[in-house]
Amino acid sequence: MGCCSSTEVCICVFPIATGAASRLISGYDSYGNTCGKNNSKVEGVPLSGQDMRENRYVFFLDPCNLDLINRKIKSIALCVSKCPAAELMTLSDVKQFALKNGSHLCAYDISPTRYTNHRDVSTKCPKLPVPPSKPVPLLHRCVPVDVGCYAEFAETFIKFVGDNSVLRRVIAGVLASKEIIMGLCVLALVLSLIMMVVIRYISMVLVWIITVLVVIGSIGETGFFCVFYTDHKKAFAQSSFSVFEKEVASDTAKPLRVYPIFVTVSPVVLLLVMFFMRKRVALTISLFHVAGKVFVHLPLLALQPFWTFVCLMLFWIYWITVLLSLGTSGTPVKNNSTGLVEYQMQGPLQYLVWYHAVGLIWINEFILAFQQMTIAGAVVTYYFTRNKSQLPATPILSAMARTVRYHLGTLAKGSFIITLVKIPRLILMYIHSQLKGKENACARCMLKACICCLWCLEKCLAYLNQNAYTATAINSTSFCTSARDAFLILVENALRVAAINTVGDFVLFLGKVLIVSCTAFAGVLALNYQRDYTVWVLPLFIVCLFAFLVAHCFLSVFENVVDVLFLCFAVDTKYNDGSPGHEYYMDKALMEFVENSKKMGWYKPGDGDGREMKSMASGGASA
């Protein structure tokens, strides 16, 4: 990660050293002059090398001429001392504005006194009428005040809004219900926090209720299709059909015979699976119970998605700023076709943008990995502290400090592996989008298959990385050693992993559905007085979407905690057997699970290998 970080710093320093950052902030004209500065001459450009210390703003002769493909304004840019605050209808108005304010809105080689009769006014003076504009803070660009300036690109949407009374009423409904929307969003946040604590009490009931409902639903479906098949058979016997109609009816009856059989067999299989995996389901329930306790002792864990989002936002702002700076980097070169100046990077430097794009993916994954490592460190500290009253005052901050001091290399390797898989997938997705409608069916199928395989590989590696970070938090070993240890433990407990990732994920999904449903119900009650559906459907949809995103963020942290607890439990049972000197570290709920398992013969006395468990060191290898 040090290589990536240092190179990103170099990429950031490069635009500053070459003056690109200054050009981005201060602005520059089409002749190679940076506004607000005394400039050097550009070879072959007569209007370059001018003193622009008094002209601090960039003015575009035709600011509404946007090139959406190349994402730039197709217009000559000039450095001016003042943006026109009022609309200028004629060249005489432009002349009076220049003489009065000293701000020349035509090219530098045209004197203000000749604005009205110069032969090149059509190309070197602003397009009339000149819209009123104001300088953008920090970026020193004159931007038109009237958004109608961009009507060429917004005309279709504006026409749709103007002609569509329903859309106007929907937007009015959102604005009228903004207080209710904000209140319901806060409600979704509170419900998510409550769910993270309460889910440990309802997990046992919830799992079996789900099983019973699936069985009852399957039996009901079987009965329904049996009755439907009987009615269909009677109707077929009592009616006279042609040969073709009889064949169609026969084909229709086949699914009505097959589907009830499938629906009948499915709950039987489900009950058998639940019976044979009951101890694994019981472990999942125990882990949910302990995870709820973790959030009681470490409530700040719930804020991890918020801090991660803030870090990602700051990084994205930095990344976009550097990208824009790279766009203005390079050597000023005259474009022979237009006579204007363009900035071009020569040689290897032109590939900095691509490396910068790789840095976006890598550091994104690194920040997410830092969150996982922080959660793992805090939960590991909780699990392996026998007396919970002796927990550190700030276990989360302690986990972050250990991560920064010892384990940044581990996170860099893990995030780099994900980057190596993600980049080819994104490239294939881009190729697929570009060839849409042009490639044959075989090529399209191969592309989709490759994208799907890379996506599956990425998810598997991400899950292994998460467990590798937990192993690192337990033993302070390097990334490769931790990944190997985590993989072996996961293989040894494959059935338990399957139960946790099926039953557990389904329970958490139901928790998300419950939060969204409660928020939606509260929204219906709050908006009930508004009878027109066009007024409250969109606000309710916005609230439900926000509720799902919030629930997903918080319950994803809960899922992460459950995964960490499971690995801790697996390591605990591997190295300890409960005998004197090898006592378990686990919580009482997990201890009860182990004791019940021993009574029922699920655990043998020698399940723990009796070896001394490695201590959870505060330091260790960093990579």
Coordinates of C-alpha atoms in Angstrom, one line a residue:
M1 CA 0.0 0.0 0.0
G2 CA 3.0 2.3 0.6
C3 CA 3.8 2.1 -3.1
C4 CA 0.3 3.0 -4.1
S5 CA 0.0 5.8 -1.5
S6 CA 3.4 7.3 -2.4
T7 CA 2.6 7.2 -6.1
E8 CA -0.8 8.8 -5.5
V9 CA 1.0 11.5 -3.6
C10 CA 3.4 11.9 -6.5
I11 CA 0.4 12.1 -8.9
C12 CA -1.0 14.8 -6.6
V13 CA 2.3 16.7 -6.5
F14 CA 2.8 16.5 -10.2
P15 CA -0.1 18.9 -11.2
I16 CA 1.0 21.3 -8.4
A17 CA 4.6 21.3 -9.6
T18 CA 3.6 21.8 -13.3
G19 CA 1.1 24.6 -12.4
A20 CA -1.9 22.5 -13.4
A21 CA -3.5 22.9 -9.9
S22 CA -3.1 26.6 -10.2
R23 CA -4.7 26.6 -13.7
L24 CA -7.6 24.5 -12.3
I25 CA -8.3 26.9 -9.5
S26 CA -7.4 30.2 -11.1
G27 CA -8.7 29.3 -14.6
Y28 CA -6.9 29.8 -17.9
D29 CA -7.9 31.2 -21.3
S30 CA -7.6 29.7 -24.8
Y31 CA -4.2 31.3 -25.4
G32 CA -2.2 29.7 -22.6
N33 CA -2.6 32.5 -20.0
T34 CA -3.4 31.7 -16.4
C35 CA -5.9 34.2 -15.0
G36 CA -4.6 36.3 -12.1
K37 CA -0.9 35.8 -13.0
N38 CA 1.8 37.2 -15.2
N39 CA 2.3 34.6 -17.8
S40 CA 5.2 33.3 -20.1
K41 CA 5.0 33.4 -23.8
V42 CA 3.9 30.2 -25.7
E43 CA 5.7 29.8 -29.0
G44 CA 3.6 30.5 -32.0
V45 CA 0.7 32.0 -30.0
P46 CA 0.7 35.8 -30.3
L47 CA -1.9 36.5 -27.6
S48 CA 0.0 34.4 -25.0
G49 CA 2.4 35.7 -22.3
Q50 CA 0.2 38.5 -21.1
D51 CA 0.0 40.0 -17.6
M52 CA -3.4 38.9 -16.2
R53 CA -2.9 39.9 -12.6
E54 CA -5.9 42.2 -12.9
N55 CA -8.0 39.8 -14.8
R56 CA -9.0 37.1 -12.3
Y57 CA -12.0 35.4 -13.9
V58 CA -12.6 33.1 -16.9
F59 CA -15.3 34.3 -19.3
F60 CA -16.6 32.0 -22.2
L61 CA -17.7 33.7 -25.4
D62 CA -20.4 31.0 -25.8
P63 CA -20.9 29.3 -22.3
C64 CA -24.0 27.4 -23.5
N65 CA -22.1 25.5 -26.3
L66 CA -21.5 22.3 -24.4
D67 CA -19.7 19.3 -25.8
L68 CA -21.2 16.5 -23.8
I69 CA -19.1 13.8 -25.4
N70 CA -15.7 15.4 -24.5
R71 CA -17.2 17.0 -21.3
K72 CA -16.1 20.6 -22.0
I73 CA -17.3 23.9 -23.2
K74 CA -16.7 24.5 -27.0
S75 CA -15.9 28.2 -26.7
I76 CA -13.0 30.6 -26.6
A77 CA -12.1 31.5 -23.0
L78 CA -10.8 34.9 -21.9
C79 CA -9.5 36.3 -18.7
V80 CA -11.6 39.2 -17.6
S81 CA -11.6 41.5 -14.6
K82 CA -15.4 41.3 -14.0
C83 CA -18.3 39.0 -15.0
P84 CA -21.3 40.8 -16.7
A85 CA -23.9 40.9 -14.0
A86 CA -26.7 42.1 -16.3
E87 CA -27.7 40.8 -19.8
L88 CA -25.9 42.5 -22.7
M89 CA -28.2 42.6 -25.7
T90 CA -26.0 44.2 -28.4
L91 CA -22.3 44.8 -29.2
S92 CA -22.8 48.4 -28.1
D93 CA -23.8 47.1 -24.6
V94 CA -20.6 44.9 -24.6
K95 CA -18.6 48.0 -25.6
Q96 CA -20.1 50.1 -22.9
F97 CA -19.5 47.4 -20.3
A98 CA -15.8 47.1 -21.4
L99 CA -15.2 50.9 -21.3
K100 CA -17.0 51.3 -17.9
N101 CA -15.5 48.3 -16.0
G102 CA -12.3 47.7 -17.9
S103 CA -13.4 44.1 -18.5
H104 CA -12.8 43.2 -22.2
L105 CA -15.3 40.5 -23.4
C106 CA -13.8 40.2 -26.9
A107 CA -10.5 38.8 -27.9
Y108 CA -7.4 40.7 -26.6
D109 CA -6.4 41.9 -30.1
I110 CA -9.7 43.8 -30.5
S111 CA -9.9 47.2 -28.9
P112 CA -13.2 48.0 -27.1
T113 CA -13.7 51.0 -29.4
R114 CA -13.9 48.6 -32.4
Y115 CA -16.3 46.1 -30.9
T116 CA -19.2 47.3 -33.1
N117 CA -17.4 47.4 -36.5
H118 CA -14.5 44.8 -36.4
R119 CA -14.7 42.1 -39.1
D120 CA -14.0 39.2 -36.6
V121 CA -16.6 40.1 -34.0
S122 CA -18.6 37.0 -35.0
T123 CA -15.8 34.7 -33.9
K124 CA -13.9 36.7 -31.4
C125 CA -16.7 38.4 -29.4
P126 CA -19.4 36.8 -27.2
K127 CA -22.5 35.3 -28.6
L128 CA -25.5 37.7 -28.2
P129 CA -27.3 38.2 -26.0
V130 CA -24.7 37.8 -23.3
P131 CA -26.4 36.1 -20.3
P132 CA -25.8 37.6 -16.8
S133 CA -23.2 35.5 -14.9
K134 CA -21.6 35.3 -11.5
P135 CA -18.1 34.0 -10.6
V136 CA -18.0 30.5 -9.1
P137 CA -16.4 30.6 -5.6
L138 CA -12.8 29.2 -5.6
L139 CA -12.8 28.3 -9.3
H140 CA -13.0 31.8 -10.8
R141 CA -15.3 31.0 -13.7
C142 CA -18.1 33.2 -14.9
V143 CA -21.2 30.9 -14.9
P144 CA -24.5 32.1 -16.4
V145 CA -27.1 32.8 -13.7
D146 CA -30.0 31.6 -15.8
V147 CA -30.1 27.8 -16.1
G148 CA -32.2 28.3 -19.2
C149 CA -28.9 28.9 -20.9
Y150 CA -28.6 25.1 -21.2
A151 CA -32.1 24.7 -22.7
E152 CA -30.7 22.8 -25.7
F153 CA -29.9 19.9 -23.5
A154 CA -32.7 20.2 -20.9
E155 CA -35.4 21.1 -23.4
T156 CA -36.9 17.6 -23.5
F157 CA -37.0 17.3 -19.8
I158 CA -38.3 20.8 -19.2
K159 CA -41.0 20.2 -21.8
F160 CA -42.0 17.0 -20.1
V161 CA -42.2 18.7 -16.7
G162 CA -44.1 21.6 -18.1
D163 CA -46.6 19.4 -20.0
N164 CA -47.0 16.6 -17.3
S165 CA -49.3 17.8 -14.6
V166 CA -48.8 14.5 -12.7
L167 CA -45.1 15.0 -12.4
R168 CA -45.6 18.5 -11.2
R169 CA -48.0 17.3 -8.5
V170 CA -45.5 14.5 -7.5
I171 CA -42.7 17.0 -7.1
A172 CA -45.0 19.3 -5.2
G173 CA -45.9 16.4 -3.0
V174 CA -42.2 15.7 -2.2
L175 CA -41.6 19.4 -1.3
A176 CA -44.8 19.5 0.8
S177 CA -43.9 16.3 2.7
K178 CA -40.2 17.1 3.2
E179 CA -40.6 17.3 7.0
I180 CA -42.4 13.9 7.1
I181 CA -39.7 12.4 4.8
M182 CA -36.9 13.5 7.2
G183 CA -38.8 12.3 10.2
L184 CA -39.4 8.8 8.6
C185 CA -35.7 8.6 7.6
V186 CA -34.8 9.3 11.3
L187 CA -37.3 6.6 12.3
A188 CA -35.6 4.1 9.9
L189 CA -32.2 4.9 11.5
V190 CA -33.6 4.3 15.0
L191 CA -35.3 1.1 14.0
S192 CA -32.0 -0.2 12.5
L193 CA -30.2 0.5 15.7
I194 CA -32.9 -1.2 17.8
M195 CA -32.9 -4.2 15.5
M196 CA -29.2 -4.7 16.0
V197 CA -29.8 -5.2 19.7
V198 CA -33.2 -6.9 19.7
I199 CA -32.4 -9.4 17.0
R200 CA -30.5 -11.6 19.5
Y201 CA -33.8 -12.1 21.4
I202 CA -35.9 -13.0 18.4
S203 CA -33.4 -14.9 16.3
M204 CA -34.4 -18.3 17.8
V205 CA -38.1 -17.8 17.3
L206 CA -37.6 -16.2 13.9
V207 CA -35.7 -19.2 12.4
W208 CA -38.3 -21.7 13.4
I209 CA -41.2 -19.4 12.5
I210 CA -39.7 -19.1 9.0
T211 CA -39.4 -22.9 8.7
V212 CA -43.0 -23.4 9.8
L213 CA -44.3 -20.7 7.4
V214 CA -42.3 -22.3 4.5
V215 CA -43.8 -25.7 5.3
I216 CA -47.4 -24.4 5.7
G217 CA -47.0 -22.3 2.5
S218 CA -45.8 -25.4 0.6
I219 CA -48.6 -27.5 1.9
G220 CA -51.1 -24.8 1.0
E221 CA -49.7 -24.5 -2.5
T222 CA -49.8 -28.3 -3.0
G223 CA -53.5 -28.3 -2.0
F224 CA -54.3 -25.4 -4.3
F225 CA -52.7 -26.9 -7.3
C226 CA -54.3 -30.3 -6.6
V227 CA -57.7 -28.7 -6.5
F228 CA -56.9 -26.7 -9.6
Y229 CA -55.7 -29.8 -11.4
T230 CA -58.9 -31.7 -10.5
D231 CA -61.1 -28.9 -11.8
H232 CA -59.1 -28.7 -15.0
K233 CA -59.4 -32.4 -15.5
K234 CA -63.2 -32.3 -14.9
A235 CA -63.6 -29.4 -17.3
F236 CA -61.5 -31.2 -19.9
A237 CA -63.7 -34.4 -19.6
Q238 CA -67.0 -32.5 -19.8
S239 CA -66.0 -30.4 -22.9
S240 CA -65.5 -31.2 -26.5
F241 CA -62.2 -30.0 -27.9
S242 CA -60.5 -30.4 -31.2
V243 CA -57.3 -32.5 -31.4
F244 CA -55.1 -29.4 -31.3
E245 CA -57.0 -28.0 -28.2
K246 CA -56.7 -31.4 -26.5
E247 CA -52.9 -31.4 -27.0
V248 CA -52.7 -27.8 -25.6
A249 CA -54.8 -28.9 -22.6
S250 CA -52.7 -31.9 -22.1
D251 CA -49.5 -29.8 -22.1
T252 CA -51.1 -27.4 -19.6
A253 CA -52.0 -30.3 -17.3
K254 CA -48.5 -31.7 -17.1
P255 CA -47.1 -28.7 -15.1
L256 CA -50.1 -28.9 -12.8
R257 CA -49.1 -32.5 -12.0
V258 CA -45.4 -31.9 -11.6
Y259 CA -45.4 -28.6 -9.6
P260 CA -47.4 -30.0 -6.6
I261 CA -45.0 -32.9 -6.4
F262 CA -42.1 -30.5 -6.3
V263 CA -43.8 -28.2 -3.8
T264 CA -44.6 -31.3 -1.6
V265 CA -41.0 -32.6 -1.7
S266 CA -39.4 -29.2 -1.0
P267 CA -40.7 -28.8 2.6
V268 CA -39.7 -32.5 3.3
V269 CA -36.2 -31.8 2.1
L270 CA -36.2 -28.5 4.2
L271 CA -37.3 -30.4 7.3
L272 CA -34.6 -33.1 6.8
V273 CA -31.9 -30.4 6.3
M274 CA -33.1 -28.5 9.4
F275 CA -33.0 -31.8 11.4
F276 CA -29.6 -32.8 10.3
M277 CA -28.2 -29.3 10.6
R278 CA -30.0 -28.4 13.8
K279 CA -26.8 -28.0 15.8
R280 CA -25.4 -25.7 13.2
V281 CA -28.7 -23.7 13.2
A282 CA -28.4 -23.6 17.0
L283 CA -24.9 -22.3 16.7
T284 CA -26.1 -19.5 14.3
I285 CA -28.8 -18.5 16.9
S286 CA -26.1 -18.5 19.7
L287 CA -23.8 -16.3 17.6
F288 CA -26.7 -13.9 16.9
H289 CA -27.3 -13.7 20.7
V290 CA -23.6 -12.9 21.4
A291 CA -23.5 -10.4 18.6
G292 CA -26.3 -8.5 20.2
K293 CA -24.2 -8.4 23.4
V294 CA -21.2 -7.1 21.5
F295 CA -23.2 -4.1 20.4
V296 CA -24.3 -3.5 23.9
H297 CA -20.7 -3.4 25.1
L298 CA -19.4 -1.7 21.9
P299 CA -22.2 0.6 20.7
L300 CA -19.8 2.7 18.6
L301 CA -19.5 -0.2 16.2
A302 CA -22.8 0.8 14.8
L303 CA -21.2 4.1 13.6
Q304 CA -18.5 2.3 11.5
P305 CA -20.5 2.7 8.2
F306 CA -20.8 6.4 8.9
W307 CA -17.1 6.9 9.4
T308 CA -16.3 4.7 6.4
F309 CA -18.7 6.8 4.2
V310 CA -17.1 10.0 5.4
C311 CA -13.6 8.7 4.5
L312 CA -14.8 7.5 1.1
M313 CA -16.4 10.9 0.4
L314 CA -13.2 12.7 1.3
F315 CA -11.1 10.4 -0.8
W316 CA -13.5 10.7 -3.8
I317 CA -13.3 14.5 -3.5
Y318 CA -9.5 14.3 -3.5
W319 CA -9.5 11.9 -6.4
I320 CA -11.8 14.0 -8.6
T321 CA -9.8 17.1 -7.8
V322 CA -6.5 15.4 -8.8
L323 CA -8.2 14.0 -12.0
L324 CA -9.3 17.5 -13.0
S325 CA -5.8 18.8 -12.3
L326 CA -4.3 16.1 -14.5
G327 CA -6.7 17.3 -17.2
T328 CA -4.9 20.7 -17.2
S329 CA -1.4 19.2 -16.8
G330 CA 1.2 19.0 -19.5
T331 CA 2.9 21.3 -21.9
P332 CA 1.0 24.1 -23.7
V333 CA 0.8 23.2 -27.4
K334 CA -0.8 25.2 -30.2
N335 CA -3.6 23.5 -32.1
N336 CA -2.9 24.3 -35.7
S337 CA -6.5 23.8 -36.8
T338 CA -8.0 26.3 -34.2
G339 CA -5.0 28.4 -33.4
L340 CA -5.7 27.9 -29.7
V341 CA -3.6 26.4 -26.9
E342 CA -4.2 22.9 -25.5
Y343 CA -2.3 21.2 -22.7
Q344 CA -0.9 17.8 -23.5
M345 CA 1.1 15.3 -21.5
Q346 CA 3.9 13.6 -23.4
G347 CA 5.6 10.3 -22.9
P348 CA 4.9 8.0 -19.9
L349 CA 3.2 10.9 -18.0
Q350 CA 0.1 10.5 -20.3
Y351 CA -0.6 7.2 -18.5
L352 CA -0.9 8.8 -15.1
V353 CA -4.7 9.0 -15.5
W354 CA -4.9 5.2 -15.8
Y355 CA -2.8 4.6 -12.8
H356 CA -4.9 7.2 -11.0
A357 CA -8.0 5.1 -11.9
V358 CA -6.4 2.0 -10.5
G359 CA -5.7 3.9 -7.4
L360 CA -9.4 4.8 -7.1
I361 CA -10.3 1.1 -7.0
W362 CA -7.4 0.0 -4.7
I363 CA -7.8 2.7 -2.1
N364 CA -11.6 2.3 -2.1
E365 CA -11.1 -1.4 -1.3
F366 CA -8.4 -0.4 1.3
I367 CA -10.8 1.9 3.1
L368 CA -13.5 -0.9 3.2
A369 CA -10.8 -3.3 4.4
F370 CA -9.8 -0.9 7.2
Q371 CA -13.4 -0.9 8.4
Q372 CA -13.5 -4.7 8.5
M373 CA -10.1 -4.8 10.3
T374 CA -11.3 -2.3 12.9
I375 CA -14.5 -4.4 13.5
A376 CA -12.5 -7.6 13.7
G377 CA -10.0 -6.1 16.2
A378 CA -12.7 -4.8 18.5
V379 CA -14.7 -8.0 18.4
V380 CA -11.7 -10.2 18.9
T381 CA -10.7 -8.1 22.0
Y382 CA -14.2 -8.5 23.3
Y383 CA -14.3 -12.3 22.7
F384 CA -10.9 -13.1 24.2
T385 CA -11.4 -10.9 27.3
R386 CA -12.7 -13.3 30.0
N387 CA -13.8 -10.5 32.4
K388 CA -15.9 -8.1 30.2
S389 CA -15.6 -5.4 32.9
Q390 CA -11.8 -5.3 32.1
L391 CA -12.4 -4.3 28.5
P392 CA -10.3 -1.4 27.3
A393 CA -12.0 2.0 27.6
T394 CA -12.0 2.5 23.9
P395 CA -11.6 -1.0 22.2
I396 CA -12.5 0.4 18.8
L397 CA -9.9 3.2 18.9
S398 CA -7.4 0.6 20.2
A399 CA -8.2 -1.7 17.2
M400 CA -7.8 1.3 14.8
A401 CA -4.4 2.2 16.4
R402 CA -3.2 -1.5 16.2
T403 CA -4.3 -1.6 12.5
V404 CA -2.5 1.7 11.7
R405 CA 0.7 0.6 13.5
Y406 CA 1.0 -3.0 12.5
H407 CA -1.4 -4.2 9.9
L408 CA -1.6 -1.7 7.0
G409 CA 0.4 -4.0 4.9
T410 CA -2.1 -6.8 5.4
L411 CA -4.9 -4.5 4.3
A412 CA -2.9 -3.4 1.3
K413 CA -2.3 -7.0 0.1
G414 CA -6.0 -8.0 0.7
S415 CA -7.3 -4.9 -1.1
F416 CA -4.8 -5.3 -4.0
I417 CA -6.0 -8.9 -4.6
I418 CA -9.6 -7.7 -4.9
T419 CA -8.4 -4.9 -7.3
L420 CA -6.6 -7.4 -9.5
V421 CA -9.9 -9.3 -10.0
K422 CA -12.2 -6.2 -10.2
I423 CA -10.2 -4.4 -12.9
P424 CA -10.6 -7.2 -15.5
R425 CA -14.3 -7.5 -14.7
L426 CA -14.8 -3.8 -15.2
I427 CA -12.9 -3.9 -18.5
L428 CA -15.0 -6.8 -19.7
M429 CA -18.2 -5.0 -18.6
Y430 CA -17.1 -1.9 -20.6
I431 CA -16.3 -4.0 -23.7
H432 CA -19.7 -5.7 -23.3
S433 CA -21.5 -2.3 -23.1
Q434 CA -19.6 -1.0 -26.1
L435 CA -20.4 -4.1 -28.2
K436 CA -24.0 -4.2 -27.3
G437 CA -26.0 -5.1 -30.4
K438 CA -22.9 -5.7 -32.5
E439 CA -21.4 -9.0 -31.1
N440 CA -22.9 -12.4 -31.9
A441 CA -24.7 -14.6 -29.4
C442 CA -21.6 -16.8 -28.7
A443 CA -19.4 -13.8 -28.0
R444 CA -22.1 -12.2 -25.8
C445 CA -22.5 -15.5 -23.8
M446 CA -18.7 -15.8 -23.3
L447 CA -18.4 -12.3 -22.1
K448 CA -21.2 -12.7 -19.6
A449 CA -19.8 -16.0 -18.4
C450 CA -16.3 -14.4 -17.9
I451 CA -17.9 -11.4 -16.0
C452 CA -20.0 -13.8 -13.9
C453 CA -16.9 -16.0 -13.0
L454 CA -14.8 -12.9 -12.1
W455 CA -17.7 -11.6 -9.9
C456 CA -18.0 -15.0 -8.1
L457 CA -14.2 -15.1 -7.6
E458 CA -14.2 -11.5 -6.3
K459 CA -16.9 -12.4 -3.7
C460 CA -15.1 -15.5 -2.6
L461 CA -11.8 -13.6 -2.2
A462 CA -13.6 -10.8 -0.3
Y463 CA -15.0 -13.4 2.1
L464 CA -11.6 -15.0 2.6
N465 CA -10.0 -11.6 3.1
Q466 CA -12.5 -10.7 5.8
N467 CA -11.7 -13.9 7.7
A468 CA -8.0 -13.4 7.1
Y469 CA -8.3 -10.0 8.8
T470 CA -9.9 -11.7 11.7
A471 CA -7.1 -14.2 11.9
T472 CA -4.6 -11.3 11.8
A473 CA -6.5 -9.6 14.7
I474 CA -6.3 -12.9 16.7
N475 CA -2.6 -13.9 16.2
S476 CA -1.0 -10.8 14.6
T477 CA 0.3 -12.9 11.7
S478 CA 1.0 -11.8 8.2
F479 CA -1.7 -11.7 5.5
C480 CA -0.7 -14.9 3.7
T481 CA -0.4 -16.9 7.0
S482 CA -3.7 -15.5 8.2
A483 CA -5.4 -16.3 4.9
R484 CA -4.1 -19.9 5.1
D485 CA -5.2 -20.3 8.7
A486 CA -8.6 -18.8 8.0
F487 CA -9.1 -21.0 5.0
L488 CA -8.3 -24.2 6.9
I489 CA -10.6 -23.3 9.7
L490 CA -13.4 -22.5 7.2
V491 CA -12.9 -25.9 5.5
E492 CA -12.9 -27.7 8.8
N493 CA -16.2 -26.0 9.6
A494 CA -17.8 -26.0 6.2
L495 CA -21.3 -27.1 7.3
R496 CA -21.3 -24.5 10.1
V497 CA -20.2 -21.8 7.6
A498 CA -23.0 -22.9 5.2
A499 CA -25.6 -22.7 8.0
I500 CA -24.4 -19.3 9.1
N501 CA -24.3 -17.9 5.6
T502 CA -27.8 -19.2 4.7
V503 CA -29.9 -19.1 7.9
G504 CA -28.1 -16.1 9.2
D505 CA -28.2 -14.1 6.0
F506 CA -31.9 -14.9 5.6
V507 CA -32.7 -13.8 9.1
L508 CA -30.8 -10.5 8.5
F509 CA -32.7 -10.1 5.2
L510 CA -36.0 -10.5 7.1
G511 CA -34.7 -7.8 9.5
K512 CA -34.2 -5.4 6.6
V513 CA -37.7 -6.2 5.3
L514 CA -39.1 -5.6 8.8
I515 CA -37.4 -2.2 9.1
V516 CA -38.6 -1.2 5.6
S517 CA -42.2 -2.5 6.4
C518 CA -42.4 -0.6 9.7
T519 CA -41.1 2.6 8.1
A520 CA -43.5 2.2 5.2
F521 CA -46.4 1.6 7.5
A522 CA -45.5 4.7 9.5
G523 CA -45.3 6.6 6.3
V524 CA -48.7 5.5 5.2
L525 CA -50.2 6.7 8.5
A526 CA -48.3 10.0 8.3
L527 CA -49.4 10.6 4.7
N528 CA -52.9 9.2 5.0
Y529 CA -54.6 12.5 4.9
Q530 CA -53.3 13.1 1.4
R531 CA -55.8 11.1 -0.7
D532 CA -54.2 11.8 -4.1
Y533 CA -51.7 8.9 -4.7
T534 CA -49.4 11.0 -6.9
V535 CA -48.7 13.2 -3.8
W536 CA -47.5 10.5 -1.4
V537 CA -46.3 7.6 -3.6
L538 CA -42.9 9.1 -4.4
P539 CA -42.2 10.4 -0.9
L540 CA -43.0 6.9 0.4
F541 CA -40.8 5.3 -2.2
I542 CA -37.9 7.7 -1.2
V543 CA -38.4 6.8 2.5
C544 CA -38.5 3.1 1.8
L545 CA -35.3 3.2 -0.3
F546 CA -33.5 5.2 2.4
A547 CA -34.8 2.7 5.1
F548 CA -33.4 -0.2 3.1
L549 CA -30.0 1.4 2.6
V550 CA -29.7 2.3 6.2
A551 CA -30.8 -1.2 7.3
H552 CA -28.4 -2.7 4.9
C553 CA -25.5 -0.7 6.2
F554 CA -26.2 -1.4 9.9
L555 CA -27.1 -5.1 9.5
S556 CA -24.1 -5.6 7.3
V557 CA -22.0 -4.6 10.3
F558 CA -24.0 -7.0 12.4
E559 CA -23.3 -9.7 9.8
N560 CA -19.6 -8.9 9.9
V561 CA -19.6 -9.2 13.7
V562 CA -21.3 -12.6 13.5
D563 CA -18.6 -13.8 11.0
V564 CA -15.8 -12.6 13.3
L565 CA -17.4 -14.3 16.3
F566 CA -17.7 -17.5 14.4
L567 CA -14.0 -17.6 13.5
C568 CA -13.1 -16.7 17.1
F569 CA -15.4 -19.6 18.3
A570 CA -13.8 -22.0 15.8
V571 CA -10.3 -21.1 17.0
D572 CA -11.4 -21.3 20.6
T573 CA -12.8 -24.8 20.3
K574 CA -9.8 -25.9 18.2
Y575 CA -7.2 -24.9 20.8
N576 CA -9.2 -25.3 24.0
D577 CA -11.3 -28.1 25.4
G578 CA -12.6 -26.6 28.7
S579 CA -10.2 -28.5 30.9
P580 CA -8.1 -26.7 33.6
G581 CA -5.5 -24.6 31.9
H582 CA -7.4 -24.7 28.6
E583 CA -10.6 -23.0 29.5
Y584 CA -12.8 -21.6 26.8
Y585 CA -12.9 -17.9 26.2
M586 CA -16.4 -18.0 24.7
D587 CA -19.6 -16.3 26.1
K588 CA -22.1 -18.1 28.3
A589 CA -24.5 -18.5 25.4
L590 CA -21.9 -20.3 23.3
M591 CA -20.7 -22.3 26.3
E592 CA -24.3 -23.6 26.7
F593 CA -24.3 -24.6 23.1
V594 CA -21.0 -26.5 23.6
E595 CA -22.3 -28.2 26.7
N596 CA -25.6 -29.2 25.1
S597 CA -23.6 -30.5 22.1
K598 CA -21.5 -32.6 24.4
K599 CA -24.5 -34.0 26.2
M600 CA -26.1 -35.0 22.8
G601 CA -22.8 -36.5 21.6
W602 CA -22.1 -33.8 19.0
Y603 CA -18.8 -33.0 20.7
K604 CA -16.3 -35.6 21.8
P605 CA -14.0 -34.9 24.7
G606 CA -11.0 -34.6 22.4
D607 CA -12.5 -32.0 20.1
G608 CA -10.1 -29.3 21.4
D609 CA -6.6 -30.4 20.6
G610 CA -5.2 -29.1 23.9
R611 CA -2.5 -27.1 22.2
E612 CA -1.7 -23.7 23.7
M613 CA -3.5 -21.0 21.8
K614 CA -1.5 -18.1 20.4
S615 CA -1.9 -15.0 22.4
M616 CA -3.6 -12.0 20.8
A617 CA -0.6 -9.8 20.6
S618 CA -0.9 -6.1 20.2
G619 CA 1.8 -6.1 17.6
G620 CA 3.2 -8.3 15.0
A621 CA 3.8 -8.6 11.4
S622 CA 2.3 -5.9 9.3
A623 CA 2.2 -7.7 6.0

